[in-house]
Short mmCIF file of C-alpha atoms in Angstrom, two decimals:
data_model
loop_
_atom_site.label_atom_id
_atom_site.label_comp_id
_atom_site.label_asym_id
_atom_site.label_seq_id
_atom_site.Cartn_x
_atom_site.Cartn_y
_atom_site.Cartn_z
CA MET A 119 160.24 97.69 139.27
CA ASN A 120 162.12 100.38 141.18
CA PRO A 121 159.57 102.14 143.44
CA ALA A 122 161.55 105.38 143.27
CA THR A 123 161.95 105.59 139.49
CA GLY A 124 159.25 103.34 138.07
CA GLN A 125 161.89 101.65 135.92
CA PRO A 126 162.48 97.88 135.66
CA GLU A 127 165.47 96.50 137.55
CA GLY A 128 165.61 93.02 136.04
CA GLU A 129 163.69 90.02 134.81
CA VAL A 130 162.94 86.65 136.40
CA PRO A 131 161.21 83.60 134.94
CA ASN A 132 157.44 83.31 135.25
CA GLN A 133 157.22 79.58 135.91
CA SER A 134 154.17 77.59 134.95
CA VAL A 135 152.35 75.28 137.34
CA ALA A 136 154.07 72.32 135.68
CA GLN A 137 157.50 73.89 136.16
CA CYS A 138 156.78 74.55 139.84
CA LEU A 139 155.75 70.93 140.31
CA GLU A 140 158.96 69.83 138.57
CA ALA A 141 160.91 71.95 141.05
CA ALA A 142 159.04 70.26 143.90
CA ALA A 143 159.96 66.86 142.49
CA ARG A 144 163.63 67.89 142.36
CA ALA A 145 163.38 69.11 145.95
CA ALA A 146 161.88 65.79 147.03
CA GLU A 147 164.69 63.90 145.28
CA ALA A 148 167.33 66.14 146.86
CA PHE A 149 165.74 65.68 150.28
CA ALA A 150 166.58 61.98 150.26
CA THR A 151 170.28 62.90 150.29
CA TRP A 152 170.27 66.23 152.13
CA ARG A 153 168.49 64.84 155.19
CA LYS A 154 171.37 62.37 155.63
CA THR A 155 174.13 64.98 155.61
CA LEU A 156 175.94 65.39 158.90
CA PRO A 157 174.62 68.20 161.11
CA ARG A 158 178.14 69.62 161.21
CA GLN A 159 178.25 69.72 157.41
CA ARG A 160 174.96 71.60 157.24
CA ALA A 161 176.21 73.96 159.95
CA GLU A 162 179.39 74.76 158.04
CA ILE A 163 177.45 75.53 154.86
CA LEU A 164 175.17 77.93 156.72
CA ARG A 165 178.17 79.56 158.36
CA ARG A 166 179.79 80.11 154.96
CA ALA A 167 176.53 81.62 153.69
CA PHE A 168 176.60 84.03 156.63
CA GLU A 169 180.17 85.05 155.84
CA ILE A 170 179.39 85.61 152.14
CA MET A 171 176.36 87.75 152.98
CA ILE A 172 178.40 89.94 155.30
CA ALA A 173 181.20 90.26 152.74
CA GLU A 174 178.67 91.26 150.06
CA GLN A 175 176.47 93.38 152.32
CA GLU A 176 176.70 96.54 150.24
CA GLN A 177 175.83 94.86 146.93
CA LEU A 178 172.86 93.04 148.43
CA ALA A 179 171.65 96.15 150.27
CA THR A 180 171.77 98.17 147.06
CA LEU A 181 169.75 95.49 145.28
CA ILE A 182 167.12 95.60 148.03
CA VAL A 183 166.80 99.38 147.71
CA ARG A 184 166.41 99.12 143.94
CA GLU A 185 163.51 96.69 144.08
CA ASN A 186 161.95 97.48 147.49
CA GLY A 187 162.51 101.23 147.85
CA LYS A 188 163.67 101.39 151.47
CA VAL A 189 166.54 103.69 152.41
CA LEU A 190 170.05 102.29 152.10
CA SER A 191 170.70 102.37 155.85
CA ASP A 192 167.60 100.21 156.43
CA ALA A 193 168.69 97.84 153.66
CA ARG A 194 172.16 97.47 155.17
CA ALA A 195 170.60 96.72 158.54
CA GLU A 196 168.32 94.15 156.93
CA VAL A 197 171.22 92.32 155.28
CA ALA A 198 173.11 92.17 158.58
CA TYR A 199 169.97 90.92 160.34
CA ALA A 200 169.25 88.41 157.57
CA ALA A 201 172.78 87.04 157.69
CA GLU A 202 172.47 86.48 161.43
CA PHE A 203 169.76 83.87 160.82
CA PHE A 204 172.28 81.82 158.86
CA ARG A 205 174.81 82.17 161.68
CA TRP A 206 172.26 81.38 164.41
CA PHE A 207 170.92 78.30 162.67
CA SER A 208 174.43 77.12 161.78
CA GLU A 209 174.88 76.88 165.55
CA GLU A 210 171.46 75.30 166.12
CA ALA A 211 172.03 72.66 163.43
CA VAL A 212 174.31 70.69 165.76
CA ARG A 213 171.87 70.96 168.69
CA ILE A 214 168.94 68.92 167.43
CA ASP A 215 168.07 67.13 170.62
CA GLY A 216 166.44 63.81 171.45
CA ASP A 217 165.47 61.93 174.56
CA LEU A 218 165.79 58.48 176.08
CA ARG A 219 163.86 57.58 179.19
CA GLN A 220 162.39 54.58 180.91
CA ALA A 221 158.64 54.09 180.72
CA PRO A 222 156.81 54.69 184.02
CA ASN A 223 155.94 51.00 184.32
CA GLY A 224 159.61 50.06 183.96
CA THR A 225 159.03 47.48 181.22
CA ASN A 226 160.42 49.38 178.23
CA TRP A 227 162.38 52.43 177.10
CA LEU A 228 161.08 55.44 175.19
CA ALA A 229 163.47 56.79 172.54
CA VAL A 230 162.48 60.18 171.12
CA THR A 231 164.22 61.56 168.02
CA ARG A 232 163.60 64.43 165.63
CA GLU A 233 163.53 64.18 161.85
CA PRO A 234 163.26 66.80 159.09
CA VAL A 235 159.70 67.39 157.89
CA GLY A 236 160.54 67.19 154.20
CA VAL A 237 160.16 69.62 151.32
CA ALA A 238 159.31 73.08 152.68
CA LEU A 239 157.42 75.66 150.64
CA CYS A 240 158.52 79.03 152.03
CA ILE A 241 156.52 82.06 150.91
CA THR A 242 158.02 85.45 151.71
CA PRO A 243 156.76 89.06 151.50
CA TRP A 244 158.23 92.14 149.84
CA ASN A 245 158.90 94.24 152.94
CA PHE A 246 161.99 92.32 154.15
CA PRO A 247 162.98 90.26 151.08
CA ALA A 248 166.29 89.09 152.55
CA ALA A 249 165.48 88.63 156.23
CA MET A 250 162.17 86.83 155.72
CA ALA A 251 163.90 84.42 153.34
CA THR A 252 166.83 83.59 155.63
CA ARG A 253 164.55 83.30 158.68
CA LYS A 254 162.87 80.39 156.89
CA ILE A 255 165.71 78.91 154.85
CA GLY A 256 168.16 78.87 157.79
CA PRO A 257 166.17 76.55 160.07
CA ALA A 258 164.90 74.47 157.17
CA LEU A 259 168.43 73.66 156.00
CA ALA A 260 169.67 73.18 159.55
CA ALA A 261 166.91 70.63 160.14
CA GLY A 262 167.70 68.76 156.92
CA CYS A 263 164.75 69.98 154.83
CA THR A 264 164.87 71.14 151.23
CA VAL A 265 163.29 74.45 150.24
CA LEU A 266 161.11 75.92 147.54
CA LEU A 267 161.28 79.68 148.04
CA LYS A 268 158.30 81.51 146.54
CA ALA A 269 159.42 85.12 146.50
CA ALA A 270 157.10 88.12 146.40
CA HIS A 271 156.61 89.31 142.83
CA GLU A 272 157.68 92.82 143.89
CA THR A 273 161.10 91.68 145.17
CA PRO A 274 162.26 88.49 143.42
CA LEU A 275 165.82 89.61 142.69
CA THR A 276 166.85 89.46 146.34
CA ALA A 277 165.57 85.89 146.59
CA TYR A 278 167.65 84.80 143.62
CA ALA A 279 170.69 86.56 145.08
CA ILE A 280 170.31 84.64 148.35
CA ALA A 281 169.90 81.36 146.49
CA ASP A 282 173.13 82.14 144.63
CA ILE A 283 174.92 82.82 147.92
CA LEU A 284 173.75 79.48 149.30
CA GLN A 285 174.92 77.65 146.20
CA ARG A 286 178.36 79.24 146.53
CA ALA A 287 178.38 78.28 150.21
CA GLY A 288 177.99 74.62 149.24
CA VAL A 289 174.26 73.87 149.13
CA PRO A 290 173.76 71.05 146.59
CA ASP A 291 171.54 71.35 143.53
CA GLY A 292 167.85 70.99 144.24
CA VAL A 293 168.12 71.77 147.95
CA VAL A 294 167.12 75.45 147.61
CA GLN A 295 165.14 76.57 144.57
CA VAL A 296 163.42 79.90 143.91
CA ILE A 297 160.08 79.90 142.12
CA THR A 298 158.39 83.05 140.81
CA PRO A 299 155.03 82.15 139.25
CA ASP A 300 152.86 85.21 138.62
CA PRO A 301 150.08 85.10 139.57
CA PRO A 302 151.10 82.56 142.21
CA GLY A 303 147.75 81.24 143.43
CA GLU A 304 147.29 78.29 141.08
CA ALA A 305 150.90 77.13 141.42
CA VAL A 306 150.88 77.33 145.22
CA GLN A 307 147.61 75.42 145.44
CA ALA A 308 148.99 72.75 143.10
CA LEU A 309 152.13 72.41 145.23
CA LEU A 310 150.12 72.04 148.43
CA SER A 311 147.90 69.42 146.77
CA SER A 312 150.76 67.49 145.18
CA GLY A 313 151.81 65.47 148.21
CA LEU A 314 155.41 66.56 147.58
CA VAL A 315 155.33 69.53 149.97
CA ARG A 316 155.23 68.59 153.66
CA LYS A 317 155.80 72.02 155.22
CA LEU A 318 154.36 75.45 154.49
CA SER A 319 155.97 78.51 156.04
CA PHE A 320 154.23 81.76 155.10
CA THR A 321 154.77 85.40 156.00
CA GLY A 322 152.13 87.79 154.74
CA SER A 323 148.60 89.00 155.24
CA THR A 324 146.06 87.30 157.46
CA ARG A 325 143.66 87.04 154.53
CA VAL A 326 146.10 85.09 152.37
CA GLY A 327 147.33 83.06 155.34
CA SER A 328 143.80 81.92 156.09
CA LEU A 329 143.34 80.86 152.47
CA LEU A 330 146.62 78.91 152.50
CA ILE A 331 145.71 77.10 155.72
CA ALA A 332 142.50 75.93 154.07
CA GLN A 333 144.40 74.73 151.00
CA ALA A 334 147.05 73.00 153.12
CA ALA A 335 144.33 71.16 155.04
CA GLU A 336 143.60 68.94 152.02
CA LYS A 337 146.90 67.08 152.49
CA ILE A 338 147.33 68.03 156.18
CA VAL A 339 150.49 70.01 155.37
CA ASN A 340 152.38 71.22 158.44
CA CYS A 341 151.92 75.02 158.61
CA SER A 342 153.75 77.96 160.16
CA MET A 343 152.10 81.35 159.71
CA GLU A 344 153.53 84.79 160.46
CA LEU A 345 150.64 87.07 159.61
CA GLY A 346 149.46 90.62 160.15
CA GLY A 347 150.09 92.90 163.09
CA ASN A 348 148.38 95.95 164.56
CA ALA A 349 150.74 96.88 167.36
CA PRO A 350 149.80 99.26 170.18
CA PHE A 351 152.50 101.65 171.41
CA ILE A 352 151.67 102.63 174.99
CA VAL A 353 153.21 105.71 176.62
CA CYS A 354 152.60 105.89 180.37
CA ASP A 355 152.65 109.10 182.40
CA ASP A 356 155.88 108.01 184.11
CA ALA A 357 157.71 107.25 180.85
CA ASP A 358 161.00 108.79 179.79
CA ILE A 359 159.45 110.80 176.95
CA ASP A 360 162.68 111.29 175.00
CA ALA A 361 163.32 107.54 175.14
CA ALA A 362 159.70 106.90 174.15
CA VAL A 363 160.06 109.16 171.10
CA ASP A 364 163.28 107.40 170.12
CA GLY A 365 161.54 104.04 170.48
CA ALA A 366 158.51 105.27 168.55
CA MET A 367 160.68 106.29 165.62
CA ILE A 368 162.14 102.79 165.50
CA ALA A 369 158.88 100.93 166.10
CA LYS A 370 156.94 103.07 163.61
CA MET A 371 159.45 104.09 160.96
CA ARG A 372 161.75 101.08 160.63
CA ASN A 373 161.41 100.10 156.99
CA GLY A 374 159.22 103.16 156.43
CA GLY A 375 156.43 101.66 158.52
CA ALA A 376 156.12 98.64 156.22
CA ALA A 377 156.68 96.01 158.89
CA CYS A 378 154.33 93.61 160.62
CA THR A 379 155.92 94.73 163.90
CA ALA A 380 155.31 98.43 163.17
CA ALA A 381 153.63 100.45 165.90
CA ASN A 382 150.20 101.14 164.47
CA ARG A 383 148.23 102.69 167.36
CA PHE A 384 149.80 105.17 169.78
CA TYR A 385 148.01 105.29 173.15
CA VAL A 386 149.43 108.20 175.16
CA GLN A 387 148.40 109.13 178.69
CA SER A 388 146.82 112.59 178.94
CA SER A 389 149.44 114.19 181.19
CA VAL A 390 152.27 113.52 178.71
CA LEU A 391 150.25 113.76 175.49
CA ASP A 392 151.39 117.24 174.46
CA GLU A 393 155.07 116.62 175.16
CA PHE A 394 155.17 113.27 173.37
CA THR A 395 153.13 114.51 170.40
CA SER A 396 155.23 117.64 169.95
CA LYS A 397 158.57 115.85 170.06
CA PHE A 398 157.41 112.90 167.96
CA THR A 399 155.84 115.13 165.30
CA ALA A 400 159.05 117.16 165.01
CA ARG A 401 161.03 113.98 164.37
CA MET A 402 158.52 112.69 161.82
CA ALA A 403 158.34 116.02 159.98
CA ALA A 404 162.14 116.09 159.66
CA LEU A 405 162.26 112.86 157.63
CA VAL A 406 163.29 113.41 154.00
CA LEU A 407 161.29 111.43 151.45
CA GLY A 408 163.14 110.37 148.32
CA ASN A 409 165.09 107.71 146.45
CA GLY A 410 166.53 105.28 148.99
CA LEU A 411 169.95 105.42 147.32
CA ASP A 412 170.28 109.19 147.82
CA ALA A 413 172.48 110.12 150.78
CA THR A 414 170.01 112.73 152.06
CA THR A 415 166.99 110.41 152.02
CA THR A 416 165.68 109.17 155.38
CA LEU A 417 162.33 107.81 154.16
CA GLY A 418 161.98 105.75 151.01
CA PRO A 419 158.87 105.29 148.85
CA LEU A 420 156.27 102.59 149.31
CA VAL A 421 156.72 99.47 147.24
CA SER A 422 153.94 100.12 144.71
CA ALA A 423 151.34 102.59 143.52
CA ALA A 424 148.65 100.36 145.01
CA GLN A 425 150.22 100.54 148.47
CA GLN A 426 150.65 104.31 148.13
CA SER A 427 146.98 104.66 147.26
CA ARG A 428 145.91 102.43 150.15
CA VAL A 429 147.84 104.48 152.72
CA ALA A 430 146.48 107.74 151.30
CA GLN A 431 142.92 106.43 151.50
CA LEU A 432 143.39 105.39 155.14
CA VAL A 433 144.54 108.91 156.04
CA GLU A 434 141.65 110.48 154.12
CA ARG A 435 139.21 108.22 155.97
CA ALA A 436 140.81 109.11 159.32
CA VAL A 437 140.43 112.83 158.59
CA ALA A 438 136.80 112.28 157.62
CA ASP A 439 136.33 110.49 160.94
CA GLY A 440 137.63 113.53 162.81
CA ALA A 441 141.44 113.18 162.93
CA THR A 442 143.80 116.13 162.48
CA VAL A 443 146.97 115.90 160.36
CA LEU A 444 149.92 117.41 162.25
CA CYS A 445 152.49 116.61 159.55
CA GLY A 446 152.58 114.77 156.25
CA GLY A 447 149.37 113.52 154.72
CA THR A 448 150.61 113.92 151.14
CA SER A 449 151.68 111.61 148.31
CA THR A 450 154.47 112.17 145.81
CA ALA A 451 153.70 112.31 142.11
CA ALA A 452 154.46 109.39 139.80
CA PRO A 453 156.74 107.65 139.13
CA MET A 454 157.76 107.63 142.83
CA HIS A 455 155.33 105.82 145.14
CA GLY A 456 156.09 108.02 148.13
CA TYR A 457 153.98 109.06 151.10
CA ALA A 458 155.16 111.63 153.62
CA ALA A 459 155.66 110.70 157.27
CA THR A 460 152.31 111.49 158.88
CA VAL A 461 151.10 112.08 162.44
CA LEU A 462 147.37 112.11 163.23
CA THR A 463 145.80 113.38 166.44
CA GLY A 464 142.21 113.39 167.61
CA VAL A 465 141.97 109.72 166.68
CA LYS A 466 139.51 107.56 168.59
CA HIS A 467 139.85 103.85 169.25
CA GLU A 468 136.71 103.14 167.23
CA HIS A 469 138.02 104.89 164.10
CA PHE A 470 138.56 102.75 161.01
CA ILE A 471 142.31 103.38 160.79
CA VAL A 472 142.84 101.94 164.29
CA GLN A 473 141.50 98.58 163.16
CA GLN A 474 143.75 98.43 160.07
CA GLU A 475 147.37 97.42 159.57
CA VAL A 476 148.57 100.61 157.87
CA PHE A 477 151.89 99.27 156.54
CA GLY A 478 153.13 102.77 155.90
CA PRO A 479 154.52 105.92 157.56
CA VAL A 480 151.34 106.97 159.40
CA ALA A 481 151.06 107.29 163.19
CA PRO A 482 147.59 107.76 164.74
CA ILE A 483 147.77 109.09 168.33
CA ILE A 484 144.98 108.26 170.78
CA GLU A 485 144.66 110.00 174.14
CA VAL A 486 143.90 107.84 177.18
CA SER A 487 143.31 109.10 180.71
CA ASP A 488 144.13 105.82 182.47
CA ILE A 489 146.62 103.42 180.92
CA GLU A 490 145.44 100.38 182.88
CA GLU A 491 141.74 100.99 182.25
CA ALA A 492 142.44 101.17 178.51
CA ILE A 493 143.82 97.60 178.37
CA PRO A 494 140.61 96.32 176.71
CA GLN A 495 141.23 98.82 173.89
CA TYR A 496 144.77 97.58 173.32
CA ASN A 497 143.42 94.04 172.98
CA ASP A 498 140.32 94.96 170.97
CA VAL A 499 141.71 93.99 167.57
CA ASP A 500 141.89 90.74 165.61
CA HIS A 501 145.69 90.65 165.64
CA GLY A 502 148.17 90.01 168.42
CA LEU A 503 151.74 90.12 167.16
CA VAL A 504 153.60 92.67 169.29
CA SER A 505 153.03 95.50 171.76
CA TYR A 506 155.28 98.32 172.96
CA ILE A 507 155.24 99.86 176.45
CA TYR A 508 157.16 102.83 177.82
CA THR A 509 157.23 103.32 181.59
CA ARG A 510 159.92 103.89 184.22
CA ASN A 511 158.11 101.49 186.57
CA HIS A 512 159.27 97.99 185.66
CA GLY A 513 156.56 96.34 187.73
CA ARG A 514 153.90 98.36 185.95
CA GLY A 515 155.45 97.46 182.63
CA MET A 516 155.44 93.75 183.42
CA ARG A 517 151.80 93.89 184.57
CA LEU A 518 150.85 95.55 181.31
CA ALA A 519 152.94 93.07 179.31
CA ASN A 520 151.15 90.16 180.98
CA ALA A 521 147.75 91.71 180.22
CA LEU A 522 148.41 92.31 176.53
CA GLU A 523 147.19 89.71 174.04
CA THR A 524 150.31 89.63 171.87
CA GLY A 525 153.04 87.09 171.25
CA MET A 526 155.82 89.64 171.85
CA VAL A 527 156.26 92.78 173.93
CA GLY A 528 158.86 95.53 173.70
CA LEU A 529 159.23 96.99 177.20
CA ASN A 530 161.09 100.29 176.87
CA ARG A 531 162.34 99.02 173.51
CA GLY A 532 161.17 99.89 170.02
CA LEU A 533 162.70 96.78 168.44
CA VAL A 534 161.86 93.18 169.35
CA SER A 535 163.26 91.18 166.41
CA ASP A 536 166.25 88.97 167.18
CA PRO A 537 167.41 85.73 165.50
CA ALA A 538 167.74 84.14 168.96
CA ALA A 539 164.15 84.97 169.95
CA PRO A 540 160.91 83.12 169.14
CA PHE A 541 159.12 85.53 166.79
CA GLY A 542 155.37 85.18 166.35
CA GLY A 543 151.92 86.21 167.44
CA VAL A 544 148.55 85.09 168.75
CA LYS A 545 144.98 85.40 167.49
CA GLN A 546 144.99 86.23 163.75
CA SER A 547 148.69 87.10 163.76
CA GLY A 548 149.72 83.54 163.06
CA LEU A 549 150.66 80.03 164.09
CA GLY A 550 154.01 78.91 165.48
CA ARG A 551 157.28 80.77 165.97
CA GLU A 552 160.29 81.69 163.83
CA GLY A 553 163.78 82.27 165.18
CA GLY A 554 165.33 80.92 168.35
CA HIS A 555 165.25 77.19 169.03
CA ASP A 556 161.52 77.20 168.28
CA GLY A 557 162.29 78.16 164.69
CA LEU A 558 164.31 74.97 164.23
CA LEU A 559 161.60 72.79 165.79
CA ALA A 560 159.13 74.12 163.22
CA PHE A 561 160.96 72.12 160.52
CA LEU A 562 161.30 68.92 162.56
CA GLU A 563 158.92 66.06 163.29
CA THR A 564 159.10 64.10 166.53
CA LYS A 565 159.45 60.31 166.31
CA TYR A 566 159.15 57.98 169.26
CA VAL A 567 160.35 54.38 169.41
CA SER A 568 159.24 52.04 172.17
CA THR A 569 161.88 49.42 172.79
CA GLU A 570 162.76 46.71 175.25
CA TRP A 571 166.36 46.17 176.31
#
């Protein structure tokens, strides 16, 4: 369904549990051959997929807008970012390392190699339907794994488009298959219990991730989890405020706030609170909410009526707790699932909204008198994906970065995502890393052979 119009954009099959298991069996059969392909061959296929995605960027971006709702500029950026995972892992495919060393006692040699895990079940969310798919498929194919891609029911068309691109790039039948069971719970549990799936890579909520880990435990399925975030955005008294506002707009409003990396809690030192709040609110208030395909739109709708309602309820609760709405705070009427860019002041760390992952265009601002003394507040949440710090003092920034309980830190940057970087969090934000060389290792098992020569 198009979040801007409420109209259907296409149809996809609603596979039964049996059909999903048949797809897993095909993936297992294809794995026997795919794992033996030359690394260079896999690399060239991924490189061709990158080139096709770039050549078809506009078509794919338009499709993303139609089923996700984000503005076209964000969708174009997502396609470019998504394609880069295919390029990065095409280069990593030929760098799967091993090791050969003599045992300490000198009597034998230790040969260490890496092998593909097997069939990978990759479950992706609706907020970045292209990038979250390629961030998983790229390393899986580079490692020699086959893939079952379970797309979000809100954005399945993008998943099928990427599978088509991979097929045209040379991926053999059965190596990448999209499944769209709805509801997905029974099918996913059956796949994890089947013994056919040896890897689970999931991006989504902490609640669902915890459930999947428990289900995967039955067959001890290898798991990678990229879960929720509740990122603090810290503005020190020595920060370049204009740069901090620019960074805040990226960290908060990229993808309309529907990102696990989105800045969720703005901690601003008292002496710069008024300046930051004034400039940031002016930028937020200037955003134009509308259909993502319209040239004048700078903020698209939320993906569904349920998400729109959730964001509205969080703002209402914040106001009841004592917050003041400086801009926004309103929903659009049906059929569009829009919510205006919103800035809240007078928010306290103990307020309900501070403990929630908003996943929408709402920025709660919290005043702090001492940035360093407030470190326990920054860490006083269940999640630990990313933090943002703005300060002109690099030493101060590094001390704060080291004190923050997150897997990633943006120091004077509002964007941390990069295909070459290990993306992931600590605490309830997940297990393992995606991207970089670590992302490839997630789809490989280590084998060691003890031999005498």
